[in-house]
Amino acid sequence: MKIEQLSDGIFEVIVDDKKILVTHNLCPGHSVYGERLIVVDGVEYRQWDPNRSKLSAMVLKGFDIPIEYDSHVLYLGAASGTTVSHISDILTDGLIYAVEFSSRTMRDLIMLCEQRPNVIPIFADANKPRSYAHIVEKVDVIFQDVAQPNQAEIAALNSKYFLEDEGHLMLSIKSRSIDAVSNPKKVFKEEVKKLEGAFGIEFEILQRKELDPFHEDHLGVLARLFVDENLKQQNSFKS
Amino acid sequence: MKIVAWFGRLTISENGKVEECNLLAKDPELLAAHMLLAAGSEDLPPYGLNLRELAIDCGYVELEEDYDVLLRDVCIRAAKRQISMNDADDKRIIQAVEAMDDIDKAANELSERLTEWYGVHFPELDLTGESMARFVVNFGSRENVPENHDMYEKSSTSMGSKLSPLEEDLLRNFATSLCGIYDTRKYLEQYIISNMDIVAPNLTNIAGAPLGARLISLAGGLEKLAFFPSSTVQVIGANNALFKHLKSRAPSPKHGVIFNHPLIKGAPWWQRGKIARALASKISLAVRMDVYRGKFDPSIKEKLERKVESIRKSYPKPPKKFSTKITPPGPRKARNRSSKRV
Ligand SMILES: C[S@@+](CC[C@H](N)C(=O)[O-])C[C@H]1O[C@@H](n2cnc3c(N)ncnc32)[C@H](O)[C@@H]1O
């Protein structure tokens, strides 16, 4: 079987003439949510279904994934850990802080964490980053999939706290959570605009694409925290 | 700057170096308990810090790996604790709501007593409740009211009898206890507000925290509330009338606690019944969402708002028989008020 690496830890294999996305299974023999396990050259991989995971859809839609083997990632809206488990596969030398606030899904997430040494569960409300500022350090990447009306604000707040200078934000925006009746395109435009500066923090939008046909009315966004070089120099003179 | 981190309390300098540290023992259970307590602390870092570096700087751990292993262990324990607390969260809300009722009763009684007693000494003081209690705590005898105070005029010309030092002491003590009760009430309120969002986010979004909590308490739990049909939700809290209705099929009472919702309170009377029905049905939906799905769905509220808007548009004026004639003074015809008003 032919296997090709698309980016750190993310592979594409061709099975029965179909290209499928996989990650290298960190817990061999275990399937997390019923996904298929595939062995290539004696190494076990897990199928990564783009219909189940926004991040997988983003890979297939051609996003440049900023997650590296040794990244530290903050994941907001971890749910039962479907996507988290694949990021955990990628981060052979990294770490993922998984924030979720529903107790029902948290139970599954904790079980996942117990199997995977690089996942740290945090039961908290992503609207209140300060309530976990005594736990989470600065991270390289923030991934957010919370499906809340104030998605842009949650992303900005958390980036202010935890994103390294020039760190990356990956965001899935669900238009129906924000405004169930307006045209999704219009909602997307407004949300992206907010990211460009509405919350006292600026992002440079690197890529934006809708995630159809895998997820209808969802926009994927890849952005980089914009750091004002002048300001930074001034600060470094001071200290 | 003093901050709390999951592994201890630190004082850090402007350039981010550790100046002083008070580290916790490396006992994962203890660290988990501390982690949860610290989440409500005033000393939480005001911005993200490189906690890992700080932990190594102050010698808490030697290697980055040790940091990861310990932190993960503690976070898993903390999350487990939170979940087991969460399972009974609606029971806690009920306790808090009932405690608030107890407090209101007690506060009323004590404040009446204070007003009466202190009134012998300073009958002109026209304060009540909490402001009265704070006044007594601050000044004791009215002779201590300073010249620049609003009450100075009244206090210096008061007809009240003098307070003995012993009595002043007593009254101050009494008022201090009462203030403590008012403070506890505020904590309880805050507790309810911050927990309702977690226990029942959809219900809270529709009804607001105080009313939502009241509904959970009256129903005896979130799941019980989810089982009620919306016609019952509409009358929850119309106490005796409700039980009569359930037992003997007497006509259903119309004024449950949901009539305290701003959407109903702010509406003219002829729309209230209709809005109450719409509100009750969306509350039912929201509670079921909270219990069975555990997901937040803002569209319930949007639908409610649209429904209320359409009620406002469809019934802009009171029904004819009440509005066209202004009833002249004098004997009125008896009319059956309950038949047409919904
Ligand atoms: C669409 S699901 C995420 C699915 C997940 N990202 C995956 O691919 O496996 C959204 C999740 O965000 C959680 N969520 C919503 N608002 C949140 C908040 N303010 N803080 C933490 N989690 C939140 C919800 O409980 C839900 O589990």
XYZ file of C-alpha atoms and ligand atoms in Angstrom:
608
model
C 0.000 0.000 0.000
C 1.221 3.458 -0.815
C 1.376 5.966 1.990
C 2.217 9.598 1.695
C 2.811 12.162 4.421
C 0.857 15.392 3.953
C 2.155 17.226 7.004
C 3.600 16.251 10.391
C 1.857 13.051 11.433
C -0.896 13.270 8.818
C -0.885 10.678 6.060
C -2.835 9.683 3.011
C -3.183 6.050 1.964
C -4.949 4.550 -0.987
C -7.294 1.732 -0.024
C -9.449 0.114 -2.701
C -8.619 2.968 -5.080
C -9.836 5.509 -2.566
C -7.633 8.058 -0.889
C -8.178 8.142 2.825
C -6.708 10.299 5.543
C -5.050 8.597 8.505
C -2.932 9.307 11.547
C -0.389 7.014 13.142
C -2.146 5.270 16.060
C -0.561 6.229 19.362
C -2.434 3.416 21.160
C -2.104 0.441 18.815
C -5.088 -1.897 18.840
C -7.494 0.792 20.085
C -10.119 2.440 17.958
C -11.551 5.556 19.658
C -14.941 6.099 18.039
C -15.308 3.089 15.785
C -12.920 4.322 13.100
C -11.124 1.810 10.917
C -7.590 0.673 11.772
C -5.262 0.195 8.824
C -1.839 -1.424 8.896
C 0.769 -0.304 6.388
C 4.257 -1.832 6.502
C 3.608 -3.160 9.980
C 2.553 0.236 11.344
C -0.991 0.824 12.515
C -2.899 3.898 11.398
C -6.396 5.204 12.238
C -8.753 6.424 9.564
C -9.613 10.089 10.032
C -13.119 10.733 8.753
C -13.637 14.282 7.425
C -17.358 13.994 8.119
C -16.686 13.428 11.791
C -13.914 15.960 12.277
C -13.600 19.590 11.166
C -9.829 19.373 11.259
C -9.790 16.382 8.949
C -12.056 18.287 6.574
C -9.646 21.214 6.750
C -6.765 18.967 5.750
C -8.701 17.728 2.730
C -9.706 21.268 1.829
C -6.035 22.116 1.478
C -5.322 24.034 4.672
C -1.675 24.221 5.746
C -1.855 22.495 9.100
C 0.368 24.318 11.603
C 0.504 21.405 14.058
C 3.980 19.855 14.335
C 5.270 16.784 16.193
C 6.275 18.838 19.181
C 3.573 21.513 19.212
C 1.693 22.531 22.303
C -1.979 22.824 21.390
C -4.972 24.294 23.195
C -8.201 22.678 21.986
C -11.478 24.432 22.827
C -14.676 22.383 22.602
C -13.069 18.941 22.807
C -16.380 17.055 23.164
C -15.673 13.304 23.498
C -12.329 13.713 21.840
C -12.858 12.519 18.284
C -10.567 15.153 16.789
C -8.458 15.422 19.912
C -7.460 11.770 19.516
C -6.053 12.421 16.040
C -4.110 15.472 17.192
C -2.815 13.296 20.003
C -1.600 10.847 17.330
C 0.262 13.653 15.586
C 1.913 15.081 18.696
C 4.495 12.382 19.344
C 6.560 14.897 21.254
C 3.921 17.499 22.056
C 0.964 18.143 24.282
C -2.703 18.999 23.959
C -4.839 20.836 26.517
C -8.448 19.804 25.852
C -11.110 22.163 27.201
C -14.742 21.059 27.413
C -17.612 22.120 29.661
C -20.316 19.518 29.251
C -20.096 16.799 31.884
C -21.676 14.210 29.634
C -18.958 14.388 27.007
C -16.222 15.040 29.564
C -16.621 11.502 30.856
C -15.570 10.064 27.483
C -12.794 12.607 27.178
C -11.311 11.586 30.521
C -11.267 7.946 29.431
C -9.426 9.014 26.298
C -6.907 10.993 28.356
C -6.216 7.995 30.523
C -5.079 6.101 27.428
C -3.112 8.924 25.886
C -0.266 10.480 27.826
C -0.205 13.676 25.772
C -3.793 14.798 26.423
C -4.640 16.977 29.422
C -8.361 17.384 30.143
C -9.717 20.667 31.462
C -13.312 20.903 32.552
C -13.983 24.611 32.086
C -15.904 27.238 30.190
C -13.904 28.550 27.255
C -15.563 31.938 27.774
C -13.495 32.288 30.924
C -9.855 31.672 30.030
C -8.775 33.195 33.310
C -10.384 30.293 35.147
C -7.719 27.995 33.681
C -4.837 30.446 33.456
C -3.275 28.679 36.448
C -3.157 25.466 34.411
C -2.508 26.250 30.748
C 0.809 27.605 29.501
C 1.530 29.515 26.297
C 0.781 27.333 23.276
C 1.771 27.244 19.606
C -1.671 26.455 18.227
C -5.225 27.054 19.367
C -7.898 24.918 17.718
C -11.486 25.857 18.374
C -14.755 24.114 17.593
C -17.313 25.267 20.151
C -20.392 26.033 18.026
C -21.346 29.054 20.106
C -22.807 32.414 19.094
C -19.706 34.271 20.291
C -17.164 32.026 18.607
C -14.897 34.820 17.443
C -14.829 36.370 20.867
C -13.960 33.080 22.563
C -11.109 32.569 20.113
C -9.788 36.085 20.633
C -9.989 35.888 24.425
C -8.118 32.631 24.553
C -5.522 33.799 22.070
C -4.881 36.873 24.185
C -4.133 34.653 27.097
C -2.437 31.650 25.686
C -1.217 32.037 22.125
C 2.511 32.530 21.581
C 3.571 35.477 19.444
C 2.896 34.500 15.852
C 1.127 31.368 17.022
C -1.659 29.914 14.909
C -5.386 29.876 15.452
C -7.528 27.279 13.682
C -11.193 27.890 13.897
C -14.346 26.223 12.723
C -17.170 28.733 12.478
C -20.687 27.369 12.397
C -22.964 29.993 10.910
C -26.133 28.546 12.354
C -24.864 28.914 15.915
C -24.421 32.602 15.311
C -27.441 33.431 13.255
C -29.829 30.744 12.156
C -31.588 32.818 9.531
C -29.034 35.038 7.779
C -27.036 33.970 4.817
C -24.015 31.960 6.053
C -21.666 33.896 3.754
C -22.631 37.118 5.433
C -22.194 35.637 8.895
C -18.756 34.293 7.952
C -17.666 37.643 6.646
C -18.629 39.380 9.855
C -16.948 36.803 12.064
C -13.715 36.924 10.100
C -13.777 40.685 10.291
C -14.069 40.475 14.053
C -10.916 38.373 14.124
C -9.085 41.090 12.290
C -9.235 43.362 15.280
C -12.575 43.698 17.078
C -11.370 42.298 20.392
C -8.179 44.234 20.950
C -6.143 41.538 19.276
C -5.296 41.184 15.631
C -5.006 38.147 13.444
C -3.619 37.802 9.993
C -6.050 35.553 8.128
C -3.953 33.015 6.219
C -6.644 30.781 4.770
C -10.406 30.559 4.838
C -12.572 27.969 3.147
C -15.988 26.484 3.645
C -15.918 22.892 4.842
C -18.610 21.513 2.538
C -19.445 18.855 1.553
C -18.153 17.410 4.842
C -19.783 20.012 7.071
C -22.478 22.278 5.672
C -22.520 25.940 6.706
C -19.147 25.718 8.389
C -16.187 27.911 7.635
C -12.637 26.851 8.399
C -10.214 29.643 9.227
C -6.456 29.563 9.679
C -5.003 32.713 11.195
C -1.778 33.889 12.723
C -1.555 36.145 15.741
C -0.392 39.484 14.451
C 2.409 40.982 16.481
C 3.245 44.621 16.036
C 7.022 44.592 15.502
C 7.417 48.229 16.579
C 5.599 47.631 19.793
C 7.630 44.552 20.477
C 10.907 46.386 19.977
C 9.823 49.153 22.287
C 8.996 46.617 24.937
C 12.299 44.851 24.579
C 14.140 48.162 24.995
C 12.334 48.667 28.245
C 13.218 45.335 29.800
C 2.812 40.374 41.060
C 1.350 37.595 43.163
C -0.240 34.771 41.257
C -1.658 31.371 41.908
C -0.511 28.484 39.703
C -1.643 24.890 39.879
C 1.508 23.945 41.765
C 1.629 26.816 44.270
C 1.636 30.546 44.881
C 4.299 32.687 43.272
C 5.461 36.235 43.321
C 6.953 37.166 39.986
C 8.886 40.252 38.980
C 8.131 42.485 36.022
C 10.471 40.624 33.732
C 8.784 37.335 34.602
C 11.282 35.909 37.071
C 10.214 34.094 40.217
C 10.911 36.214 43.297
C 9.192 34.140 45.883
C 7.404 30.836 45.824
C 5.194 28.849 48.066
C 5.039 25.390 46.524
C 2.498 22.682 47.213
C 3.381 19.118 48.145
C 3.538 16.799 45.130
C 0.447 14.888 46.171
C -1.823 14.560 43.103
C -5.099 14.418 45.062
C -4.193 17.479 47.055
C -3.057 19.285 43.939
C -6.348 18.425 42.233
C -8.351 19.865 45.125
C -6.202 22.987 45.079
C -6.577 23.306 41.310
C -10.356 23.459 41.609
C -10.313 25.914 44.483
C -7.816 28.133 42.708
C -10.143 28.436 39.695
C -12.157 30.927 41.747
C -9.166 32.787 43.193
C -8.543 36.491 42.775
C -4.882 35.783 42.094
C -5.388 33.863 38.867
C -2.852 35.081 36.319
C -4.275 38.093 34.452
C -2.655 36.842 31.235
C -1.129 33.606 30.015
C 2.179 32.684 31.611
C 4.834 30.179 30.782
C 3.926 28.091 33.785
C 6.205 25.267 32.738
C 9.265 27.538 32.819
C 8.206 29.010 36.142
C 7.816 25.528 37.639
C 11.304 24.623 36.530
C 12.717 28.002 37.624
C 11.521 27.590 41.154
C 12.654 23.990 41.304
C 9.221 22.395 41.519
C 10.127 19.926 38.800
C 13.450 19.197 37.192
C 12.475 18.169 33.691
C 9.744 19.196 31.296
C 8.581 15.591 31.183
C 8.031 15.527 34.925
C 5.927 18.635 34.540
C 3.722 17.024 31.880
C 3.263 13.776 33.751
C 2.291 15.436 37.010
C 0.056 18.072 35.421
C -1.843 15.480 33.425
C -2.362 13.273 36.444
C -3.671 16.235 38.456
C -5.947 17.461 35.658
C -7.521 14.038 35.225
C -8.219 13.820 38.946
C -9.585 17.350 39.020
C -11.886 16.707 36.060
C -13.174 13.521 37.699
C -13.956 15.411 40.873
C -15.785 18.055 38.895
C -17.896 15.487 37.103
C -18.946 13.755 40.275
C -19.897 17.131 41.695
C -21.689 18.033 38.523
C -23.939 15.013 38.620
C -25.713 16.414 41.633
C -25.510 19.990 40.517
C -29.229 20.527 40.203
C -29.584 19.357 43.808
C -27.113 22.031 44.808
C -29.088 24.634 42.928
C -32.206 23.557 44.800
C -30.401 23.886 48.114
C -29.177 27.328 47.163
C -32.637 28.519 46.115
C -34.182 27.203 49.312
C -31.386 28.673 51.383
C -32.156 31.996 49.786
C -35.794 31.718 50.849
C -34.716 30.885 54.395
C -32.416 33.851 54.374
C -35.092 36.207 53.133
C -37.397 35.085 55.889
C -34.733 35.440 58.558
C -33.509 38.763 57.204
C -37.020 40.177 57.209
C -37.626 39.195 60.783
C -34.300 40.448 62.047
C -34.528 43.674 60.151
C -37.997 44.345 61.503
C -36.675 43.812 64.987
C -33.753 46.129 64.351
C -35.991 48.822 62.907
C -38.262 48.636 65.882
C -35.548 48.637 68.482
C -33.296 51.209 66.877
C -36.419 53.276 66.187
C -36.754 53.943 69.909
C -33.391 55.671 69.724
C -33.669 57.284 66.306
C -37.287 57.304 65.101
C -36.583 59.822 62.321
C -34.191 57.523 60.473
C -36.034 56.516 57.317
C -33.872 53.607 56.256
C -34.942 49.992 56.029
C -33.489 46.588 55.420
C -29.849 46.403 54.476
C -29.148 50.147 54.438
C -30.557 50.406 57.947
C -28.377 47.548 59.179
C -25.266 49.053 57.566
C -26.063 52.388 59.187
C -26.244 50.866 62.657
C -23.024 48.915 62.106
C -21.228 52.065 60.987
C -22.390 54.512 63.612
C -24.033 52.754 66.526
C -25.503 55.663 68.420
C -26.926 58.505 66.323
C -24.541 60.819 68.153
C -21.720 59.376 66.077
C -23.179 60.463 62.736
C -20.626 62.889 61.281
C -21.542 66.391 60.149
C -21.091 65.702 56.482
C -23.565 62.780 56.529
C -27.057 63.062 54.997
C -28.599 62.001 58.279
C -26.690 64.478 60.411
C -29.508 66.996 60.545
C -32.033 64.392 61.597
C -29.737 62.741 64.078
C -28.828 65.930 65.916
C -32.436 67.013 66.315
C -33.881 63.551 66.948
C -36.551 63.033 69.566
C -35.362 59.481 70.269
C -34.127 58.358 73.647
C -30.424 57.983 74.399
C -28.592 54.675 73.899
C -26.608 53.247 76.775
C -23.137 51.953 75.778
C -24.294 48.436 76.506
C -27.352 48.797 74.319
C -25.296 50.385 71.538
C -22.950 47.440 71.605
C -25.812 45.006 71.475
C -27.533 46.720 68.587
C -24.322 46.961 66.626
C -23.706 43.274 67.101
C -27.195 42.465 66.045
C -26.883 44.634 62.944
C -23.532 43.035 62.099
C -25.141 39.598 62.083
C -27.875 40.906 59.863
C -25.326 42.337 57.406
C -23.624 38.950 57.379
C -26.914 37.442 56.302
C -27.309 39.974 53.518
C -23.773 39.174 52.353
C -24.532 35.468 52.316
C -27.578 36.195 50.217
C -25.373 37.894 47.646
C -22.960 34.950 47.592
C -25.855 32.582 47.105
C -27.175 34.641 44.249
C -23.763 34.684 42.612
C -23.440 30.948 43.122
C -26.759 30.347 41.425
C -25.940 32.605 38.506
C -22.570 31.060 37.804
C -23.777 27.485 38.211
C -27.001 27.718 36.275
C -24.990 28.334 33.128
C -23.290 24.995 33.589
C -26.194 22.931 34.943
C -28.803 24.129 32.474
C -27.394 26.479 29.831
C -30.461 26.382 27.605
C -32.938 26.945 30.414
C -30.798 29.811 31.693
C -30.658 31.363 28.271
C -34.454 31.413 28.045
C -35.544 32.058 31.612
C -32.548 33.753 33.210
C -30.655 32.244 36.143
C -32.935 33.190 39.067
C -36.165 32.097 37.421
C -34.574 28.971 35.945
C -33.232 27.995 39.362
C -36.627 28.633 40.896
C -38.269 26.310 38.353
C -35.752 23.541 39.029
C -36.316 23.930 42.737
C -40.115 23.896 42.501
C -40.049 20.863 40.222
C -37.627 19.025 42.503
C -34.834 18.620 39.975
C -33.828 19.233 36.399
C -34.943 15.834 35.144
C -38.304 16.128 36.834
C -38.755 19.498 35.219
C -37.979 17.898 31.872
C -40.826 15.434 32.353
C -43.446 18.118 32.946
C -45.642 19.024 29.985
C -45.377 22.684 29.130
C -48.894 23.342 30.395
C -47.623 22.393 33.843
C -44.473 24.466 33.459
C -46.745 27.423 32.896
C -48.327 27.095 36.330
C -45.407 25.859 38.422
C -45.266 27.927 41.577
C -48.936 28.787 41.684
C -48.697 26.518 44.682
C -51.974 25.555 46.235
C -53.857 26.284 43.115
C -51.592 23.937 41.177
C -52.056 21.014 43.509
C -55.771 21.500 43.489
C -55.657 21.512 39.722
C -53.609 18.331 39.557
C -55.680 16.501 42.134
C -59.222 17.490 41.369
C -59.070 18.953 37.888
C -60.211 22.275 39.225
C -59.670 25.043 36.671
C -55.989 25.554 36.152
C -54.404 28.584 37.768
C -52.693 30.918 35.337
C -50.017 32.587 37.333
C -46.999 30.410 37.906
C -43.537 31.781 38.617
C -42.884 32.253 34.928
C -45.071 35.348 35.154
C -42.019 36.997 36.689
C -40.240 36.726 33.351
C -39.575 40.172 31.843
C -41.240 39.149 28.574
C -44.522 38.661 30.440
C -44.151 41.358 33.053
C -43.419 43.908 30.373
C -46.364 42.909 28.196
C -49.888 44.364 28.342
C -52.310 42.111 30.163
C -54.177 40.811 27.148
C -50.980 39.393 25.647
C -49.660 37.844 28.822
C -51.470 34.531 28.639
C -50.341 33.940 25.089
C -46.762 34.892 25.829
C -46.812 32.686 28.922
C -47.821 29.730 26.799
C -45.077 30.371 24.265
C -42.530 30.875 27.018
C -43.563 27.703 28.846
C -43.275 25.649 25.696
C -39.782 26.957 24.948
C -38.734 26.442 28.550
C -39.816 22.805 28.269
C -37.838 22.431 25.091
C -34.766 24.072 26.609
C -34.855 21.875 29.705
C -35.125 18.738 27.611
C -32.168 19.899 25.562
C -30.187 20.411 28.766
C -31.073 16.998 30.140
C -30.853 14.804 27.074
C -28.413 16.511 24.754
C -26.257 18.628 27.002
C -25.667 21.059 24.162
C -26.277 24.742 23.986
C -28.728 25.786 21.293
C -29.259 29.529 20.903
C -31.981 29.003 18.316
C -34.593 28.212 20.995
C -34.390 31.747 22.271
C -34.485 33.200 18.785
C -37.649 31.254 18.048
C -39.221 32.464 21.257
C -38.405 36.057 20.412
C -39.942 35.704 16.995
C -43.055 34.113 18.460
C -43.455 36.902 21.007
C -42.974 39.484 18.310
C -45.761 37.924 16.280
C -48.056 37.885 19.334
C -47.342 41.586 19.812
C -48.160 42.293 16.206
C -51.322 40.185 16.119
C -52.806 41.574 19.314
C -51.775 45.205 19.485
C -55.003 46.268 21.211
C -56.960 44.919 24.141
C -59.982 42.818 23.218
C -62.964 44.969 22.315
C -65.263 44.471 25.219
C -62.680 45.865 27.605
C -61.366 48.688 25.569
C -64.014 50.534 23.605
C -65.973 51.898 26.519
C -64.382 53.439 29.501
C -66.588 52.056 32.205
C -68.333 54.935 33.912
C -68.231 55.022 37.671
C -71.142 53.320 39.322
C -72.378 49.761 39.546
C -70.712 47.470 37.068
C -72.131 44.446 35.432
C -70.636 41.296 36.724
C -68.750 39.565 33.983
C -67.046 36.327 33.580
C -63.422 37.427 33.503
C -61.857 34.065 33.179
C -63.661 32.816 30.117
C -62.040 34.758 27.286
C -58.681 35.680 28.696
C -56.236 33.048 27.774
C -19.190 20.712 17.671
S -18.743 20.047 19.224
C -17.014 19.707 19.059
C -16.643 18.436 18.358
C -15.147 18.145 18.480
N -14.373 19.309 18.174
C -14.692 17.026 17.597
O -14.425 17.257 16.420
O -14.563 15.922 18.107
C -18.742 21.472 20.259
C -18.368 21.186 21.701
O -18.027 22.417 22.318
C -18.466 22.394 23.649
N -18.582 23.773 24.101
C -19.466 24.690 23.704
N -19.277 25.852 24.335
C -18.227 25.671 25.165
C -17.565 26.511 26.094
N -17.943 27.772 26.280
N -16.535 26.011 26.785
C -16.144 24.729 26.598
N -16.734 23.891 25.730
C -17.766 24.348 25.025
C -19.781 21.646 23.584
O -20.117 21.096 24.841
C -19.489 20.591 22.527
O -19.047 19.400 23.108
